[in-house]
Amino acid sequence: MSAAQSEKQTLFIASLIIFWYSSNIGVLLLNKLLLSNYGFSFPIFLTMCHMSACAILSYVSIIFLKIVPFQRIKSRSQFFRIATLSIVFCGSVVGGNISLRYLAVSFNQAVGATTPFFTALFAYLITHKRESWITYGCLVPVVGGVVIASGGEPSFHLYGFIMCISATAARAFKSVLQGVLLSNEGEKLNSMNLLLYMSPIAVLVLLPAILVMEPNVIDVTITLAATHRYLVLLVLINSAMAYAANLLNFLVTKHTSALTLQVLGNAKGAVAVVISILLFRNPVTFIGIAGYAMTVMGVVAYGESKRRHK
């Protein structure tokens, strides 16, 4: 590869990472803005908007723009496996959105950083996969940091905390389940095709939940839109960014590596925390910051230990 080509490739990857950071952090902050500051207290409906955008934009990207080759579902059993993943994925997104109504983004990210703990737990329970004792030892500060951060969180809310932990556990469960359910070489789907199939199923699952749990969403949204004239536009932008975050996640992994994505993901959480504190001015304490720092260091150590003991 020539120096000019190498420079172009580096610039392309750097641009992907910047857009990936922007879309991920943007979705998180817009979710918080809509659910807390705008009084748009409909996390299930917001999740359905995200899933609808993912379904439509996935179809356009794969069928018309051909960003990735289209992969067909090959059997009824494969469809049911994808549907199972979709329901778990749905639960993780809804739980995360509900938690943002009650928790500061900084604390939400601290709890979310415990994903490796739940991944290791479910991998052991479902597949009996064991890690080295050193790797498990790295999970102690991951959990301990959140316990410390919880004690130092001025705006701690028990229900919000339970929903955030549930969302984090569901996210980890989905990743382990995905490896088990789609382990057959002939049935493996790349993440973009998986999103294409999962999103419409998620919409169908969320629709009855909205009718039961958020029946007044349309009336309240119309009333809120009269006061906040950019509300509908923000929901549309937020939904498009949710798809962009998934697409860029796939592209960054494709052009770098899963390990690079993990490292960037750890840094992304810290960036999101700083931006959210500056934007929402939520109170933070030294104990809370120390707890979050401990969790991030534990996650970094866990990733490094896994890499060395492969």
Coordinates of C-alpha atoms in Angstrom, one line a residue:
M1 CA 0.0 0.0 0.0
S2 CA 1.4 3.4 -1.0
A3 CA 1.8 6.3 1.5
A4 CA -1.1 8.2 -0.1
Q5 CA -3.4 5.1 0.2
S6 CA -2.3 4.5 3.7
E7 CA -3.0 8.1 4.6
K8 CA -6.5 7.9 3.0
Q9 CA -7.2 4.6 4.9
T10 CA -6.2 6.2 8.2
L11 CA -8.3 9.3 7.5
F12 CA -11.3 7.1 6.6
I13 CA -11.0 5.0 9.8
A14 CA -10.5 8.1 12.0
S15 CA -13.7 9.6 10.4
L16 CA -15.6 6.4 11.0
I17 CA -14.6 6.5 14.7
I18 CA -15.6 10.1 15.1
F19 CA -19.0 9.5 13.5
W20 CA -19.4 6.4 15.7
Y21 CA -18.7 8.3 18.8
S22 CA -21.0 11.2 17.7
S23 CA -23.9 8.9 16.9
N24 CA -23.6 6.7 20.1
I25 CA -23.1 9.7 22.5
G26 CA -25.7 11.7 20.5
V27 CA -28.4 9.0 20.9
L28 CA -27.7 8.7 24.7
L29 CA -27.8 12.5 25.3
L30 CA -30.9 12.9 23.1
N31 CA -32.7 10.1 24.9
K32 CA -32.0 11.8 28.2
L33 CA -33.1 15.2 26.9
L34 CA -36.4 13.8 25.5
L35 CA -37.2 11.5 28.5
S36 CA -36.2 13.9 31.3
N37 CA -36.0 17.5 30.2
Y38 CA -38.8 17.6 27.6
G39 CA -41.2 15.5 29.7
F40 CA -41.6 13.0 26.9
S41 CA -42.0 10.1 29.4
F42 CA -42.6 7.3 26.9
P43 CA -39.5 5.1 26.8
I44 CA -41.3 2.2 25.2
F45 CA -42.7 4.4 22.4
L46 CA -39.2 6.0 21.9
T47 CA -37.7 2.5 21.6
M48 CA -40.3 1.6 19.0
C49 CA -39.3 4.7 17.0
H50 CA -35.7 3.6 17.2
M51 CA -36.6 0.1 16.0
S52 CA -38.9 1.4 13.2
A53 CA -36.0 3.6 11.9
C54 CA -33.6 0.6 12.1
A55 CA -36.1 -1.6 10.1
I56 CA -36.6 1.0 7.4
L57 CA -33.0 2.2 7.1
S58 CA -31.6 -1.3 7.3
Y59 CA -33.8 -2.3 4.3
V60 CA -32.7 0.8 2.3
S61 CA -29.0 0.2 3.2
I62 CA -28.9 -3.5 2.4
I63 CA -31.4 -3.9 -0.4
F64 CA -30.9 -0.6 -2.3
L65 CA -27.5 0.8 -1.3
K66 CA -26.0 -2.7 -0.9
I67 CA -23.7 -1.7 2.0
V68 CA -23.5 -5.4 2.9
P69 CA -24.7 -8.5 0.9
F70 CA -28.3 -9.5 1.7
Q71 CA -28.5 -12.8 3.7
R72 CA -31.7 -14.8 3.7
I73 CA -33.3 -16.7 6.6
K74 CA -32.8 -20.4 5.8
S75 CA -35.1 -22.1 8.2
R76 CA -38.0 -21.7 10.5
S77 CA -35.8 -22.6 13.5
Q78 CA -33.4 -19.8 12.5
F79 CA -36.3 -17.3 12.4
F80 CA -37.4 -18.3 15.9
R81 CA -33.8 -17.9 17.2
I82 CA -33.7 -14.4 15.7
A83 CA -37.1 -13.6 17.2
T84 CA -35.7 -14.7 20.6
L85 CA -32.7 -12.4 20.2
S86 CA -35.0 -9.6 19.2
I87 CA -37.1 -9.8 22.3
V88 CA -34.0 -9.8 24.6
F89 CA -32.6 -6.9 22.6
C90 CA -35.9 -5.1 22.9
G91 CA -35.8 -5.5 26.7
S92 CA -32.3 -4.1 26.9
V93 CA -33.1 -1.0 24.9
V94 CA -36.4 -0.4 26.8
G95 CA -34.7 -0.9 30.2
G96 CA -31.9 1.5 29.2
N97 CA -34.4 4.2 28.1
I98 CA -36.5 3.8 31.3
S99 CA -33.4 4.2 33.4
L100 CA -32.5 7.5 31.7
R101 CA -35.8 9.0 33.0
Y102 CA -34.5 8.6 36.6
L103 CA -30.7 8.4 36.5
A104 CA -28.0 10.9 35.4
V105 CA -26.2 9.9 32.2
S106 CA -22.9 9.6 34.1
F107 CA -24.3 7.1 36.5
N108 CA -26.1 5.2 33.7
Q109 CA -22.8 4.8 32.0
A110 CA -21.1 3.6 35.2
V111 CA -23.7 0.9 35.6
G112 CA -23.5 0.0 31.8
A113 CA -19.8 -0.5 32.1
T114 CA -20.5 -3.7 34.1
T115 CA -21.5 -5.5 30.9
P116 CA -18.3 -7.7 31.0
F117 CA -19.4 -9.1 34.4
F118 CA -22.8 -10.2 33.1
T119 CA -21.2 -11.5 29.9
A120 CA -18.8 -13.7 31.8
L121 CA -21.6 -14.8 34.1
F122 CA -24.0 -15.8 31.3
A123 CA -21.2 -17.4 29.3
Y124 CA -20.5 -19.7 32.2
L125 CA -24.2 -20.5 33.0
I126 CA -25.2 -21.1 29.3
T127 CA -22.1 -22.5 27.7
H128 CA -20.0 -23.5 30.8
K129 CA -17.2 -21.4 29.3
R130 CA -14.6 -20.7 32.0
E131 CA -12.1 -17.9 32.1
S132 CA -8.8 -17.8 34.0
W133 CA -9.0 -16.8 37.7
I134 CA -7.0 -13.6 36.9
T135 CA -9.7 -12.7 34.4
Y136 CA -12.4 -13.2 36.9
G137 CA -10.4 -11.3 39.5
C138 CA -10.5 -8.2 37.1
L139 CA -14.3 -8.2 37.4
V140 CA -14.1 -7.4 41.2
P141 CA -13.2 -3.7 40.6
V142 CA -15.8 -3.6 37.8
V143 CA -18.6 -4.4 40.2
G144 CA -17.0 -2.8 43.2
G145 CA -16.7 0.5 41.3
V146 CA -20.4 0.6 40.7
V147 CA -21.2 -0.2 44.3
I148 CA -18.9 2.8 45.3
A149 CA -20.4 5.0 42.6
S150 CA -24.0 4.1 43.8
G151 CA -23.1 5.2 47.3
G152 CA -21.7 8.5 46.1
E153 CA -24.5 9.3 43.5
P154 CA -26.5 12.3 44.7
S155 CA -29.5 11.5 42.4
F156 CA -29.6 7.8 43.0
H157 CA -33.0 6.3 42.2
L158 CA -33.6 2.6 43.1
Y159 CA -36.1 1.9 40.3
G160 CA -33.9 3.6 37.7
F161 CA -30.9 1.6 39.0
I162 CA -32.8 -1.7 38.8
M163 CA -33.9 -0.9 35.2
C164 CA -30.3 0.0 34.2
I165 CA -28.8 -3.2 35.7
S166 CA -31.6 -5.2 34.0
A167 CA -30.8 -3.5 30.6
T168 CA -27.1 -4.2 31.1
A169 CA -27.7 -7.8 31.9
A170 CA -30.1 -8.2 28.9
R171 CA -27.4 -6.7 26.6
A172 CA -24.8 -9.2 27.8
F173 CA -27.4 -12.0 27.7
K174 CA -28.1 -11.1 24.0
S175 CA -24.5 -11.2 23.0
V176 CA -23.9 -14.7 24.6
L177 CA -27.3 -16.0 23.2
Q178 CA -26.3 -14.7 19.8
G179 CA -23.2 -16.8 19.9
V180 CA -25.1 -19.9 20.9
L181 CA -28.2 -19.5 18.7
L182 CA -26.4 -18.5 15.5
S183 CA -23.3 -20.6 16.0
N184 CA -24.1 -22.8 12.9
E185 CA -21.8 -21.7 10.1
G186 CA -24.7 -21.8 7.6
E187 CA -27.0 -19.7 9.8
K188 CA -24.6 -16.9 10.8
L189 CA -25.7 -13.4 10.0
N190 CA -23.6 -10.3 10.0
S191 CA -24.8 -7.6 12.5
M192 CA -26.5 -5.5 9.8
N193 CA -28.6 -8.4 8.4
L194 CA -29.4 -9.4 12.0
L195 CA -30.6 -5.9 12.7
L196 CA -32.7 -6.0 9.5
Y197 CA -34.6 -9.0 10.8
M198 CA -34.7 -8.2 14.5
S199 CA -36.1 -4.6 14.1
P200 CA -39.5 -5.4 12.6
I201 CA -40.0 -8.2 15.2
A202 CA -39.1 -5.7 17.9
V203 CA -41.7 -3.2 16.6
L204 CA -44.4 -5.9 16.6
V205 CA -43.5 -6.9 20.2
L206 CA -43.4 -3.2 21.4
L207 CA -46.7 -2.2 19.8
P208 CA -49.1 -4.1 22.2
A209 CA -46.8 -3.0 25.2
I210 CA -47.4 0.6 24.2
L211 CA -51.1 0.2 23.8
V212 CA -51.3 -1.2 27.4
M213 CA -48.6 0.8 29.2
E214 CA -48.5 4.1 27.2
P215 CA -52.0 4.4 25.8
N216 CA -52.0 8.3 25.8
V217 CA -48.7 8.7 24.0
I218 CA -50.2 10.3 20.8
D219 CA -52.3 12.8 22.7
V220 CA -49.5 13.8 25.1
T221 CA -47.0 14.0 22.2
I222 CA -49.3 16.4 20.2
T223 CA -49.7 18.6 23.3
L224 CA -45.9 18.6 24.0
A225 CA -45.2 19.3 20.3
A226 CA -47.3 22.5 20.6
T227 CA -45.0 23.7 23.4
H228 CA -41.7 22.3 22.1
R229 CA -41.9 22.8 18.3
Y230 CA -38.8 20.8 17.6
L231 CA -39.9 17.7 19.6
V232 CA -41.0 15.6 16.6
L233 CA -37.8 16.6 14.7
L234 CA -35.7 15.6 17.7
V235 CA -37.5 12.2 17.9
L236 CA -36.8 11.6 14.2
I237 CA -33.1 12.6 14.5
N238 CA -32.8 10.5 17.6
S239 CA -34.2 7.4 15.8
A240 CA -32.0 7.9 12.7
M241 CA -29.0 8.2 15.0
A242 CA -29.9 4.9 16.7
Y243 CA -29.6 3.2 13.3
A244 CA -26.4 5.1 12.5
A245 CA -24.8 3.9 15.8
N246 CA -25.5 0.3 14.8
L247 CA -24.2 0.8 11.2
L248 CA -21.0 2.6 12.4
N249 CA -20.5 0.0 15.1
F250 CA -20.4 -2.7 12.3
L251 CA -18.2 -0.6 10.0
V252 CA -15.6 0.3 12.8
T253 CA -15.4 -3.5 13.7
K254 CA -15.0 -4.4 10.0
H255 CA -12.2 -1.9 9.3
T256 CA -10.4 -2.3 12.7
S257 CA -11.0 -5.2 15.1
A258 CA -13.2 -6.3 17.9
L259 CA -10.4 -5.5 20.4
T260 CA -10.1 -1.9 19.0
L261 CA -13.9 -1.5 19.3
Q262 CA -13.7 -2.7 23.0
V263 CA -11.0 -0.2 23.8
L264 CA -12.8 2.6 22.0
G265 CA -16.0 1.7 23.7
N266 CA -14.4 2.1 27.1
A267 CA -13.1 5.5 26.2
K268 CA -16.5 6.4 24.7
G269 CA -18.2 5.9 28.1
A270 CA -15.8 8.3 29.7
V271 CA -16.4 10.9 27.0
A272 CA -20.2 10.5 27.3
V273 CA -19.9 11.1 31.1
V274 CA -17.9 14.3 30.7
I275 CA -20.2 15.7 28.0
S276 CA -23.3 14.8 30.0
I277 CA -22.0 16.5 33.2
L278 CA -21.2 19.7 31.2
L279 CA -24.5 19.6 29.3
F280 CA -27.0 18.6 32.0
R281 CA -24.9 20.0 35.0
N282 CA -26.0 17.0 37.1
P283 CA -24.2 17.0 40.5
V284 CA -21.3 14.6 40.9
T285 CA -19.2 13.6 43.9
F286 CA -15.6 12.6 44.3
I287 CA -16.8 9.1 45.5
G288 CA -19.0 8.8 42.3
I289 CA -16.1 9.7 40.0
A290 CA -13.7 7.3 41.9
G291 CA -16.2 4.5 41.6
Y292 CA -16.7 5.0 37.9
A293 CA -12.9 5.2 37.3
M294 CA -12.4 1.9 39.2
T295 CA -15.1 0.3 37.0
V296 CA -13.5 1.5 33.8
M297 CA -10.0 0.3 34.9
G298 CA -11.5 -3.1 35.8
V299 CA -13.1 -3.3 32.3
V300 CA -9.7 -2.4 30.7
A301 CA -7.9 -5.0 32.8
Y302 CA -10.6 -7.7 32.1
G303 CA -10.2 -7.1 28.3
E304 CA -6.4 -7.3 28.5
S305 CA -6.5 -10.4 30.6
K306 CA -8.9 -12.2 28.2
R307 CA -6.6 -11.3 25.3
R308 CA -3.5 -12.7 27.0
H309 CA -5.2 -15.9 28.1
K310 CA -6.7 -16.8 24.8

